[in-house]
Amino acid sequence: MLLENMLEYNRKFVEDGQPIREPSLYPNKNAVVLTCMEPQIESLLRNALDLQDGDVEMIKNAGGFVSDPYDSVMRSLLIAVYERRADEVFVIGHYGCWMKDFDAEAAIERMKLQGVSEESMEGFNNNKGLAEWLNGSQQVEEMVRTSVSTIENHPLLPEDTPVHGLIVDPSTGKLDVIVYGF
Ligand SMILES: [Zn+2]
């Protein structure tokens, strides 16, 4: 398992006394970014937008999507604003996101193959069906617009918080502005 490799590496890392950067108390740039969980996207954003370690709070999930006004992403955004001094919100999708090819029905079939019972799936308690919930929204621009709309209309967010919607191109690093928040 990967965990064993990690523990082995970690043991050496600690023994060698590698320098650890002191975490800053608050993000240096007073902003929070919601983006996709794909492994390369964070480093792309760091390079293309000059975001250094400690500059922003970064929240990541599949597609960088707020699926529900009371989901855990919204919870983290609110905490970033009220506790972590973020006063600007960035929703950053990316072209070529694998979410556009994600097939929720196929994922549900794999759940069944791996032993998840019909009963468990029927017990999924949400106002959306399981497939719709897994899917979210698959077109990146729609995903960004929907998330921005959910965030900026959120009754618990200060009204004057700018919420921006952006899409980055992983092949060039170019950022397209979809929604310029005010
Ligand atoms: Zn993605």
Short mmCIF file of N, CA and C and ligand atoms in Angstrom, two decimals:
data_model
loop_
_atom_site.label_atom_id
_atom_site.label_comp_id
_atom_site.label_asym_id
_atom_site.label_seq_id
_atom_site.Cartn_x
_atom_site.Cartn_y
_atom_site.Cartn_z
N MET A 1 0.84 -1.21 0.00
CA MET A 1 0.00 0.00 0.00
C MET A 1 0.87 1.26 0.00
N LEU A 2 0.33 2.28 -0.57
CA LEU A 2 1.04 3.56 -0.64
C LEU A 2 1.40 4.06 0.76
N LEU A 3 0.52 3.82 1.70
CA LEU A 3 0.76 4.31 3.07
C LEU A 3 2.11 3.83 3.60
N GLU A 4 2.48 2.57 3.32
CA GLU A 4 3.76 2.06 3.82
C GLU A 4 4.93 2.86 3.24
N ASN A 5 4.86 3.15 1.93
CA ASN A 5 5.91 3.97 1.31
C ASN A 5 5.96 5.36 1.94
N MET A 6 4.78 5.91 2.18
CA MET A 6 4.72 7.25 2.78
C MET A 6 5.35 7.26 4.17
N LEU A 7 5.02 6.24 4.95
CA LEU A 7 5.54 6.20 6.32
C LEU A 7 7.06 6.05 6.32
N GLU A 8 7.56 5.25 5.39
CA GLU A 8 9.00 5.05 5.29
C GLU A 8 9.69 6.37 4.90
N TYR A 9 9.15 7.02 3.90
CA TYR A 9 9.72 8.30 3.47
C TYR A 9 9.65 9.32 4.60
N ASN A 10 8.51 9.31 5.27
CA ASN A 10 8.29 10.30 6.32
C ASN A 10 9.28 10.10 7.48
N ARG A 11 9.57 8.85 7.78
CA ARG A 11 10.51 8.57 8.87
C ARG A 11 11.87 9.20 8.54
N LYS A 12 12.33 9.02 7.29
CA LYS A 12 13.62 9.60 6.88
C LYS A 12 13.55 11.13 6.87
N PHE A 13 12.43 11.62 6.39
CA PHE A 13 12.24 13.07 6.30
C PHE A 13 12.40 13.71 7.67
N VAL A 14 11.77 13.12 8.66
CA VAL A 14 11.82 13.69 10.01
C VAL A 14 13.22 13.51 10.60
N GLU A 15 13.82 12.33 10.36
CA GLU A 15 15.17 12.08 10.87
C GLU A 15 16.18 13.08 10.31
N ASP A 16 16.02 13.39 9.01
CA ASP A 16 16.95 14.32 8.36
C ASP A 16 16.73 15.76 8.80
N GLY A 17 15.64 16.01 9.51
CA GLY A 17 15.35 17.37 9.96
C GLY A 17 15.17 18.34 8.82
N GLN A 18 14.35 17.95 7.84
CA GLN A 18 14.10 18.83 6.68
C GLN A 18 13.49 20.15 7.14
N PRO A 19 13.90 21.24 6.46
CA PRO A 19 13.33 22.53 6.87
C PRO A 19 11.83 22.58 6.60
N ILE A 20 11.09 23.05 7.55
CA ILE A 20 9.64 23.17 7.42
C ILE A 20 9.30 24.66 7.46
N ARG A 21 8.54 25.07 6.47
CA ARG A 21 8.13 26.47 6.45
C ARG A 21 7.06 26.69 7.52
N GLU A 22 7.27 27.69 8.36
CA GLU A 22 6.26 28.02 9.37
C GLU A 22 4.97 28.41 8.66
N PRO A 23 3.84 27.79 9.00
CA PRO A 23 2.61 28.21 8.36
C PRO A 23 2.25 29.64 8.75
N SER A 24 1.80 30.43 7.76
CA SER A 24 1.40 31.80 8.11
C SER A 24 0.03 31.72 8.78
N LEU A 25 -0.22 32.66 9.64
CA LEU A 25 -1.44 32.64 10.43
C LEU A 25 -2.67 32.76 9.52
N TYR A 26 -2.58 33.69 8.58
CA TYR A 26 -3.69 33.91 7.65
C TYR A 26 -3.12 33.90 6.23
N PRO A 27 -3.97 33.59 5.23
CA PRO A 27 -3.45 33.64 3.86
C PRO A 27 -2.96 35.05 3.51
N ASN A 28 -1.77 35.12 2.88
CA ASN A 28 -1.16 36.44 2.61
C ASN A 28 -2.00 37.30 1.69
N LYS A 29 -2.76 36.67 0.79
CA LYS A 29 -3.50 37.46 -0.20
C LYS A 29 -4.98 37.59 0.12
N ASN A 30 -5.40 37.24 1.30
CA ASN A 30 -6.80 37.43 1.72
C ASN A 30 -7.81 36.95 0.69
N ALA A 31 -7.57 35.76 0.21
CA ALA A 31 -8.49 35.22 -0.80
C ALA A 31 -8.65 33.73 -0.59
N VAL A 32 -9.76 33.22 -1.12
CA VAL A 32 -9.99 31.78 -1.09
C VAL A 32 -10.28 31.32 -2.52
N VAL A 33 -9.69 30.20 -2.90
CA VAL A 33 -9.83 29.66 -4.25
C VAL A 33 -10.52 28.30 -4.17
N LEU A 34 -11.55 28.13 -4.99
CA LEU A 34 -12.16 26.82 -5.16
C LEU A 34 -11.77 26.31 -6.54
N THR A 35 -11.14 25.14 -6.58
CA THR A 35 -10.74 24.62 -7.88
C THR A 35 -10.86 23.09 -7.91
N CYS A 36 -10.45 22.52 -9.03
CA CYS A 36 -10.60 21.07 -9.23
C CYS A 36 -9.53 20.29 -8.47
N MET A 37 -9.86 19.09 -8.09
CA MET A 37 -8.93 18.26 -7.31
C MET A 37 -7.88 17.57 -8.16
N GLU A 38 -7.92 17.74 -9.48
CA GLU A 38 -6.90 17.08 -10.31
C GLU A 38 -5.52 17.50 -9.83
N PRO A 39 -4.59 16.53 -9.74
CA PRO A 39 -3.32 16.79 -9.07
C PRO A 39 -2.51 17.95 -9.66
N GLN A 40 -2.58 18.15 -10.97
CA GLN A 40 -1.70 19.16 -11.58
C GLN A 40 -2.25 20.58 -11.47
N ILE A 41 -3.54 20.70 -11.15
CA ILE A 41 -4.16 22.03 -11.24
C ILE A 41 -3.60 23.00 -10.20
N GLU A 42 -3.33 22.51 -9.01
CA GLU A 42 -2.83 23.42 -7.98
C GLU A 42 -1.49 24.03 -8.39
N SER A 43 -0.57 23.19 -8.91
CA SER A 43 0.74 23.76 -9.29
C SER A 43 0.61 24.67 -10.51
N LEU A 44 -0.33 24.31 -11.42
CA LEU A 44 -0.58 25.20 -12.56
C LEU A 44 -1.02 26.58 -12.07
N LEU A 45 -1.97 26.61 -11.15
CA LEU A 45 -2.47 27.89 -10.64
C LEU A 45 -1.36 28.64 -9.90
N ARG A 46 -0.57 27.92 -9.16
CA ARG A 46 0.51 28.58 -8.43
C ARG A 46 1.46 29.29 -9.41
N ASN A 47 1.80 28.58 -10.49
CA ASN A 47 2.74 29.17 -11.45
C ASN A 47 2.09 30.27 -12.29
N ALA A 48 0.89 29.98 -12.79
CA ALA A 48 0.28 30.90 -13.76
C ALA A 48 -0.31 32.14 -13.09
N LEU A 49 -0.62 32.07 -11.80
CA LEU A 49 -1.25 33.21 -11.13
C LEU A 49 -0.37 33.78 -10.02
N ASP A 50 0.88 33.33 -9.98
CA ASP A 50 1.81 33.80 -8.96
C ASP A 50 1.23 33.63 -7.54
N LEU A 51 0.80 32.45 -7.25
CA LEU A 51 0.31 32.14 -5.91
C LEU A 51 1.37 31.34 -5.17
N GLN A 52 2.00 31.96 -4.21
CA GLN A 52 3.02 31.26 -3.44
C GLN A 52 2.36 30.48 -2.31
N ASP A 53 3.14 29.58 -1.78
CA ASP A 53 2.72 28.82 -0.61
C ASP A 53 2.24 29.80 0.47
N GLY A 54 1.06 29.58 1.00
CA GLY A 54 0.59 30.46 2.07
C GLY A 54 -0.18 31.68 1.59
N ASP A 55 -0.30 31.85 0.27
CA ASP A 55 -0.98 33.05 -0.25
C ASP A 55 -2.51 33.00 -0.12
N VAL A 56 -3.08 31.85 -0.41
CA VAL A 56 -4.55 31.74 -0.42
C VAL A 56 -4.97 30.43 0.25
N GLU A 57 -6.20 30.42 0.72
CA GLU A 57 -6.80 29.15 1.13
C GLU A 57 -7.25 28.47 -0.16
N MET A 58 -7.02 27.17 -0.28
CA MET A 58 -7.44 26.49 -1.49
C MET A 58 -8.35 25.31 -1.16
N ILE A 59 -9.53 25.31 -1.76
CA ILE A 59 -10.49 24.23 -1.55
C ILE A 59 -10.58 23.48 -2.87
N LYS A 60 -10.52 22.16 -2.81
CA LYS A 60 -10.54 21.40 -4.06
C LYS A 60 -11.56 20.26 -3.97
N ASN A 61 -12.25 20.07 -5.06
CA ASN A 61 -13.10 18.87 -5.17
C ASN A 61 -13.25 18.52 -6.65
N ALA A 62 -14.05 17.53 -6.96
CA ALA A 62 -14.18 17.10 -8.36
C ALA A 62 -14.81 18.23 -9.17
N GLY A 63 -14.05 18.82 -10.04
CA GLY A 63 -14.52 19.89 -10.90
C GLY A 63 -14.44 21.28 -10.28
N GLY A 64 -14.25 21.37 -8.99
CA GLY A 64 -14.27 22.68 -8.32
C GLY A 64 -15.69 23.21 -8.29
N PHE A 65 -16.56 22.47 -7.67
CA PHE A 65 -18.00 22.71 -7.83
C PHE A 65 -18.71 22.78 -6.48
N VAL A 66 -19.59 23.78 -6.35
CA VAL A 66 -20.46 23.85 -5.17
C VAL A 66 -21.74 23.12 -5.55
N SER A 67 -21.95 21.94 -5.00
CA SER A 67 -23.11 21.15 -5.43
C SER A 67 -24.37 21.53 -4.70
N ASP A 68 -24.21 22.21 -3.59
CA ASP A 68 -25.36 22.48 -2.76
C ASP A 68 -25.03 23.68 -1.86
N PRO A 69 -25.98 24.60 -1.61
CA PRO A 69 -25.66 25.78 -0.79
C PRO A 69 -25.21 25.42 0.63
N TYR A 70 -25.46 24.21 1.05
CA TYR A 70 -25.04 23.82 2.40
C TYR A 70 -24.11 22.61 2.36
N ASP A 71 -23.34 22.51 1.28
CA ASP A 71 -22.38 21.41 1.21
C ASP A 71 -21.08 21.82 1.93
N SER A 72 -20.12 20.91 1.95
CA SER A 72 -18.90 21.18 2.73
C SER A 72 -18.03 22.23 2.07
N VAL A 73 -18.18 22.42 0.75
CA VAL A 73 -17.41 23.49 0.09
C VAL A 73 -17.90 24.84 0.59
N MET A 74 -19.21 24.99 0.63
CA MET A 74 -19.78 26.27 1.09
C MET A 74 -19.39 26.52 2.54
N ARG A 75 -19.39 25.47 3.32
CA ARG A 75 -18.96 25.59 4.72
C ARG A 75 -17.52 26.12 4.79
N SER A 76 -16.63 25.54 3.97
CA SER A 76 -15.23 25.97 3.99
C SER A 76 -15.08 27.41 3.50
N LEU A 77 -15.86 27.77 2.48
CA LEU A 77 -15.80 29.14 1.97
C LEU A 77 -16.23 30.13 3.06
N LEU A 78 -17.28 29.81 3.76
CA LEU A 78 -17.77 30.71 4.81
C LEU A 78 -16.74 30.83 5.94
N ILE A 79 -16.10 29.72 6.26
CA ILE A 79 -15.07 29.76 7.30
C ILE A 79 -13.88 30.58 6.82
N ALA A 80 -13.52 30.42 5.53
CA ALA A 80 -12.42 31.22 4.97
C ALA A 80 -12.73 32.71 5.09
N VAL A 81 -13.97 33.08 4.82
CA VAL A 81 -14.36 34.50 4.85
C VAL A 81 -14.42 35.02 6.29
N TYR A 82 -15.04 34.27 7.17
CA TYR A 82 -15.28 34.81 8.51
C TYR A 82 -14.16 34.53 9.50
N GLU A 83 -13.33 33.53 9.21
CA GLU A 83 -12.29 33.18 10.18
C GLU A 83 -10.89 33.37 9.61
N ARG A 84 -10.77 33.26 8.27
CA ARG A 84 -9.43 33.26 7.68
C ARG A 84 -9.16 34.52 6.85
N ARG A 85 -9.99 35.51 7.05
CA ARG A 85 -9.79 36.85 6.46
C ARG A 85 -9.77 36.85 4.93
N ALA A 86 -10.45 35.90 4.32
CA ALA A 86 -10.57 35.96 2.86
C ALA A 86 -11.66 36.97 2.53
N ASP A 87 -11.35 37.94 1.67
CA ASP A 87 -12.39 38.89 1.31
C ASP A 87 -12.66 38.90 -0.19
N GLU A 88 -12.17 37.88 -0.88
CA GLU A 88 -12.42 37.75 -2.32
C GLU A 88 -12.46 36.24 -2.62
N VAL A 89 -13.45 35.83 -3.40
CA VAL A 89 -13.62 34.40 -3.68
C VAL A 89 -13.35 34.14 -5.16
N PHE A 90 -12.55 33.12 -5.46
CA PHE A 90 -12.24 32.73 -6.83
C PHE A 90 -12.72 31.30 -7.08
N VAL A 91 -13.57 31.14 -8.07
CA VAL A 91 -13.96 29.80 -8.52
C VAL A 91 -13.20 29.58 -9.83
N ILE A 92 -12.30 28.60 -9.85
CA ILE A 92 -11.46 28.43 -11.04
C ILE A 92 -11.61 27.01 -11.60
N GLY A 93 -12.33 26.92 -12.69
CA GLY A 93 -12.43 25.65 -13.41
C GLY A 93 -11.28 25.54 -14.40
N HIS A 94 -11.21 24.44 -15.09
CA HIS A 94 -10.16 24.33 -16.11
C HIS A 94 -10.68 23.58 -17.32
N TYR A 95 -10.16 23.97 -18.49
CA TYR A 95 -10.49 23.25 -19.71
C TYR A 95 -9.89 21.85 -19.62
N GLY A 96 -10.54 20.91 -20.27
CA GLY A 96 -10.02 19.53 -20.29
C GLY A 96 -10.26 18.78 -19.00
N CYS A 97 -11.18 19.27 -18.17
CA CYS A 97 -11.46 18.59 -16.90
C CYS A 97 -12.09 17.22 -17.18
N TRP A 98 -11.62 16.21 -16.50
CA TRP A 98 -12.19 14.87 -16.76
C TRP A 98 -13.65 14.76 -16.33
N MET A 99 -14.14 15.74 -15.56
CA MET A 99 -15.54 15.68 -15.16
C MET A 99 -16.48 15.69 -16.37
N LYS A 100 -16.01 16.27 -17.48
CA LYS A 100 -16.90 16.33 -18.65
C LYS A 100 -17.15 14.93 -19.22
N ASP A 101 -16.23 14.01 -18.96
CA ASP A 101 -16.41 12.64 -19.44
C ASP A 101 -16.88 11.69 -18.35
N PHE A 102 -17.08 12.24 -17.16
CA PHE A 102 -17.49 11.39 -16.05
C PHE A 102 -18.90 10.85 -16.31
N ASP A 103 -19.02 9.53 -16.10
CA ASP A 103 -20.29 8.87 -16.37
C ASP A 103 -20.81 8.32 -15.03
N ALA A 104 -21.77 9.04 -14.45
CA ALA A 104 -22.26 8.65 -13.12
C ALA A 104 -22.91 7.28 -13.14
N GLU A 105 -23.62 6.99 -14.25
CA GLU A 105 -24.28 5.67 -14.31
C GLU A 105 -23.24 4.56 -14.30
N ALA A 106 -22.13 4.77 -15.01
CA ALA A 106 -21.07 3.76 -15.01
C ALA A 106 -20.44 3.64 -13.62
N ALA A 107 -20.30 4.77 -12.93
CA ALA A 107 -19.74 4.73 -11.57
C ALA A 107 -20.67 3.95 -10.64
N ILE A 108 -21.97 4.12 -10.84
CA ILE A 108 -22.96 3.39 -10.03
C ILE A 108 -22.87 1.89 -10.32
N GLU A 109 -22.65 1.57 -11.59
CA GLU A 109 -22.45 0.15 -11.93
C GLU A 109 -21.22 -0.41 -11.22
N ARG A 110 -20.14 0.39 -11.15
CA ARG A 110 -18.93 -0.08 -10.46
C ARG A 110 -19.18 -0.23 -8.96
N MET A 111 -20.01 0.65 -8.42
CA MET A 111 -20.39 0.50 -7.00
C MET A 111 -21.03 -0.87 -6.77
N LYS A 112 -21.95 -1.21 -7.68
CA LYS A 112 -22.65 -2.50 -7.55
C LYS A 112 -21.65 -3.65 -7.62
N LEU A 113 -20.73 -3.57 -8.62
CA LEU A 113 -19.73 -4.63 -8.78
C LEU A 113 -18.85 -4.77 -7.55
N GLN A 114 -18.64 -3.65 -6.86
CA GLN A 114 -17.78 -3.71 -5.67
C GLN A 114 -18.57 -3.99 -4.40
N GLY A 115 -19.82 -4.37 -4.57
CA GLY A 115 -20.56 -4.89 -3.44
C GLY A 115 -21.48 -3.92 -2.73
N VAL A 116 -21.65 -2.71 -3.28
CA VAL A 116 -22.59 -1.79 -2.64
C VAL A 116 -24.01 -2.26 -2.96
N SER A 117 -24.83 -2.38 -1.95
CA SER A 117 -26.16 -2.94 -2.17
C SER A 117 -27.12 -1.91 -2.76
N GLU A 118 -28.13 -2.42 -3.45
CA GLU A 118 -29.20 -1.57 -3.99
C GLU A 118 -29.83 -0.76 -2.85
N GLU A 119 -29.97 -1.44 -1.72
CA GLU A 119 -30.58 -0.82 -0.56
C GLU A 119 -29.79 0.42 -0.11
N SER A 120 -28.47 0.28 -0.10
CA SER A 120 -27.63 1.42 0.29
C SER A 120 -27.82 2.57 -0.69
N MET A 121 -27.93 2.22 -1.97
CA MET A 121 -28.09 3.27 -2.97
C MET A 121 -29.46 3.93 -2.88
N GLU A 122 -30.45 3.10 -2.58
CA GLU A 122 -31.79 3.67 -2.42
C GLU A 122 -31.88 4.53 -1.17
N GLY A 123 -31.03 4.19 -0.19
CA GLY A 123 -31.02 4.94 1.07
C GLY A 123 -30.35 6.30 0.93
N PHE A 124 -29.77 6.56 -0.25
CA PHE A 124 -29.11 7.85 -0.48
C PHE A 124 -30.15 8.96 -0.35
N ASN A 125 -29.92 9.77 0.63
CA ASN A 125 -30.97 10.73 0.99
C ASN A 125 -30.55 12.15 0.61
N ASN A 126 -31.06 12.59 -0.50
CA ASN A 126 -30.68 13.90 -0.99
C ASN A 126 -31.84 14.32 -1.89
N ASN A 127 -32.00 15.61 -2.09
CA ASN A 127 -33.11 15.99 -2.96
C ASN A 127 -32.81 15.71 -4.44
N LYS A 128 -31.55 15.33 -4.71
CA LYS A 128 -31.21 14.91 -6.08
C LYS A 128 -31.06 13.39 -6.06
N GLY A 129 -31.15 12.78 -7.22
CA GLY A 129 -30.85 11.35 -7.32
C GLY A 129 -29.34 11.15 -7.21
N LEU A 130 -28.95 9.91 -6.96
CA LEU A 130 -27.53 9.60 -6.79
C LEU A 130 -26.70 9.99 -8.03
N ALA A 131 -27.22 9.66 -9.20
CA ALA A 131 -26.46 9.96 -10.43
C ALA A 131 -26.29 11.47 -10.61
N GLU A 132 -27.36 12.20 -10.38
CA GLU A 132 -27.29 13.66 -10.57
C GLU A 132 -26.34 14.29 -9.56
N TRP A 133 -26.40 13.77 -8.35
CA TRP A 133 -25.53 14.28 -7.29
C TRP A 133 -24.06 14.03 -7.63
N LEU A 134 -23.75 12.81 -8.12
CA LEU A 134 -22.38 12.48 -8.49
C LEU A 134 -21.92 13.34 -9.66
N ASN A 135 -22.80 13.52 -10.61
CA ASN A 135 -22.45 14.25 -11.82
C ASN A 135 -22.13 15.71 -11.57
N GLY A 136 -22.91 16.34 -10.71
CA GLY A 136 -22.79 17.79 -10.60
C GLY A 136 -23.17 18.38 -11.92
N SER A 137 -22.27 19.16 -12.46
CA SER A 137 -22.50 19.75 -13.75
C SER A 137 -21.25 19.48 -14.55
N GLN A 138 -21.39 19.13 -15.82
CA GLN A 138 -20.22 18.62 -16.51
C GLN A 138 -19.53 19.59 -17.46
N GLN A 139 -20.25 20.61 -17.89
CA GLN A 139 -19.60 21.59 -18.76
C GLN A 139 -18.91 22.61 -17.88
N VAL A 140 -17.64 22.83 -18.16
CA VAL A 140 -16.86 23.64 -17.22
C VAL A 140 -17.45 25.04 -17.02
N GLU A 141 -17.90 25.68 -18.13
CA GLU A 141 -18.42 27.04 -17.96
C GLU A 141 -19.70 27.04 -17.13
N GLU A 142 -20.55 26.05 -17.37
CA GLU A 142 -21.79 25.94 -16.60
C GLU A 142 -21.49 25.67 -15.13
N MET A 143 -20.49 24.84 -14.92
CA MET A 143 -20.08 24.49 -13.56
C MET A 143 -19.60 25.74 -12.81
N VAL A 144 -18.79 26.56 -13.49
CA VAL A 144 -18.27 27.78 -12.87
C VAL A 144 -19.41 28.75 -12.60
N ARG A 145 -20.28 28.95 -13.60
CA ARG A 145 -21.39 29.90 -13.42
C ARG A 145 -22.33 29.47 -12.29
N THR A 146 -22.63 28.17 -12.25
CA THR A 146 -23.52 27.67 -11.21
C THR A 146 -22.90 27.87 -9.82
N SER A 147 -21.62 27.54 -9.70
CA SER A 147 -20.96 27.69 -8.40
C SER A 147 -20.91 29.16 -7.98
N VAL A 148 -20.55 30.03 -8.92
CA VAL A 148 -20.48 31.46 -8.59
C VAL A 148 -21.86 31.96 -8.13
N SER A 149 -22.88 31.55 -8.85
CA SER A 149 -24.23 31.99 -8.51
C SER A 149 -24.64 31.50 -7.11
N THR A 150 -24.34 30.24 -6.82
CA THR A 150 -24.68 29.70 -5.50
C THR A 150 -23.94 30.46 -4.40
N ILE A 151 -22.68 30.76 -4.65
CA ILE A 151 -21.87 31.43 -3.61
C ILE A 151 -22.32 32.89 -3.44
N GLU A 152 -22.44 33.62 -4.57
CA GLU A 152 -22.72 35.05 -4.41
C GLU A 152 -24.14 35.32 -3.93
N ASN A 153 -25.05 34.38 -4.13
CA ASN A 153 -26.40 34.55 -3.63
C ASN A 153 -26.61 33.91 -2.26
N HIS A 154 -25.52 33.43 -1.69
CA HIS A 154 -25.67 32.71 -0.43
C HIS A 154 -26.09 33.67 0.69
N PRO A 155 -27.14 33.32 1.44
CA PRO A 155 -27.63 34.24 2.47
C PRO A 155 -26.62 34.48 3.59
N LEU A 156 -25.62 33.62 3.74
CA LEU A 156 -24.67 33.78 4.84
C LEU A 156 -23.38 34.48 4.42
N LEU A 157 -23.25 34.81 3.14
CA LEU A 157 -22.03 35.48 2.66
C LEU A 157 -22.25 37.00 2.68
N PRO A 158 -21.25 37.77 3.15
CA PRO A 158 -21.41 39.23 3.09
C PRO A 158 -21.69 39.68 1.65
N GLU A 159 -22.64 40.59 1.49
CA GLU A 159 -23.09 40.96 0.14
C GLU A 159 -22.00 41.60 -0.71
N ASP A 160 -21.05 42.27 -0.05
CA ASP A 160 -20.02 42.98 -0.83
C ASP A 160 -18.80 42.10 -1.13
N THR A 161 -18.91 40.79 -0.96
CA THR A 161 -17.77 39.91 -1.27
C THR A 161 -17.71 39.63 -2.76
N PRO A 162 -16.63 40.04 -3.45
CA PRO A 162 -16.54 39.70 -4.88
C PRO A 162 -16.35 38.20 -5.07
N VAL A 163 -17.15 37.63 -5.97
CA VAL A 163 -17.02 36.20 -6.29
C VAL A 163 -16.72 36.10 -7.78
N HIS A 164 -15.52 35.68 -8.13
CA HIS A 164 -15.10 35.61 -9.52
C HIS A 164 -15.22 34.19 -10.06
N GLY A 165 -15.58 34.10 -11.34
CA GLY A 165 -15.62 32.80 -12.00
C GLY A 165 -14.62 32.79 -13.15
N LEU A 166 -13.69 31.85 -13.13
CA LEU A 166 -12.59 31.84 -14.10
C LEU A 166 -12.38 30.44 -14.64
N ILE A 167 -11.79 30.35 -15.82
CA ILE A 167 -11.39 29.05 -16.36
C ILE A 167 -9.95 29.15 -16.84
N VAL A 168 -9.13 28.21 -16.39
CA VAL A 168 -7.73 28.23 -16.79
C VAL A 168 -7.51 27.16 -17.87
N ASP A 169 -6.63 27.49 -18.80
CA ASP A 169 -6.26 26.54 -19.85
C ASP A 169 -4.96 25.85 -19.44
N PRO A 170 -5.02 24.55 -19.14
CA PRO A 170 -3.82 23.86 -18.64
C PRO A 170 -2.68 23.80 -19.65
N SER A 171 -2.99 24.00 -20.95
CA SER A 171 -1.89 23.89 -21.92
C SER A 171 -1.12 25.21 -22.04
N THR A 172 -1.73 26.32 -21.66
CA THR A 172 -1.04 27.61 -21.78
C THR A 172 -0.97 28.36 -20.46
N GLY A 173 -1.83 28.01 -19.51
CA GLY A 173 -1.91 28.76 -18.26
C GLY A 173 -2.80 29.99 -18.36
N LYS A 174 -3.37 30.25 -19.56
CA LYS A 174 -4.19 31.45 -19.74
C LYS A 174 -5.50 31.35 -18.97
N LEU A 175 -5.86 32.47 -18.35
CA LEU A 175 -7.05 32.51 -17.53
C LEU A 175 -8.15 33.27 -18.27
N ASP A 176 -9.31 32.66 -18.43
CA ASP A 176 -10.45 33.37 -19.02
C ASP A 176 -11.41 33.78 -17.90
N VAL A 177 -11.86 35.04 -17.97
CA VAL A 177 -12.79 35.54 -16.95
C VAL A 177 -14.21 35.25 -17.42
N ILE A 178 -14.92 34.47 -16.67
CA ILE A 178 -16.31 34.12 -16.99
C ILE A 178 -17.25 35.06 -16.22
N VAL A 179 -16.95 35.27 -14.97
CA VAL A 179 -17.71 36.21 -14.14
C VAL A 179 -16.71 37.09 -13.40
N TYR A 180 -16.84 38.41 -13.61
CA TYR A 180 -15.99 39.35 -12.88
C TYR A 180 -16.79 39.82 -11.69
N GLY A 181 -16.43 39.35 -10.52
CA GLY A 181 -17.24 39.65 -9.33
C GLY A 181 -17.01 41.06 -8.80
N PHE A 182 -18.06 41.63 -8.23
CA PHE A 182 -17.93 42.97 -7.62
C PHE A 182 -18.35 42.94 -6.17
ZN ZN B 1 -10.70 18.88 -13.32
#
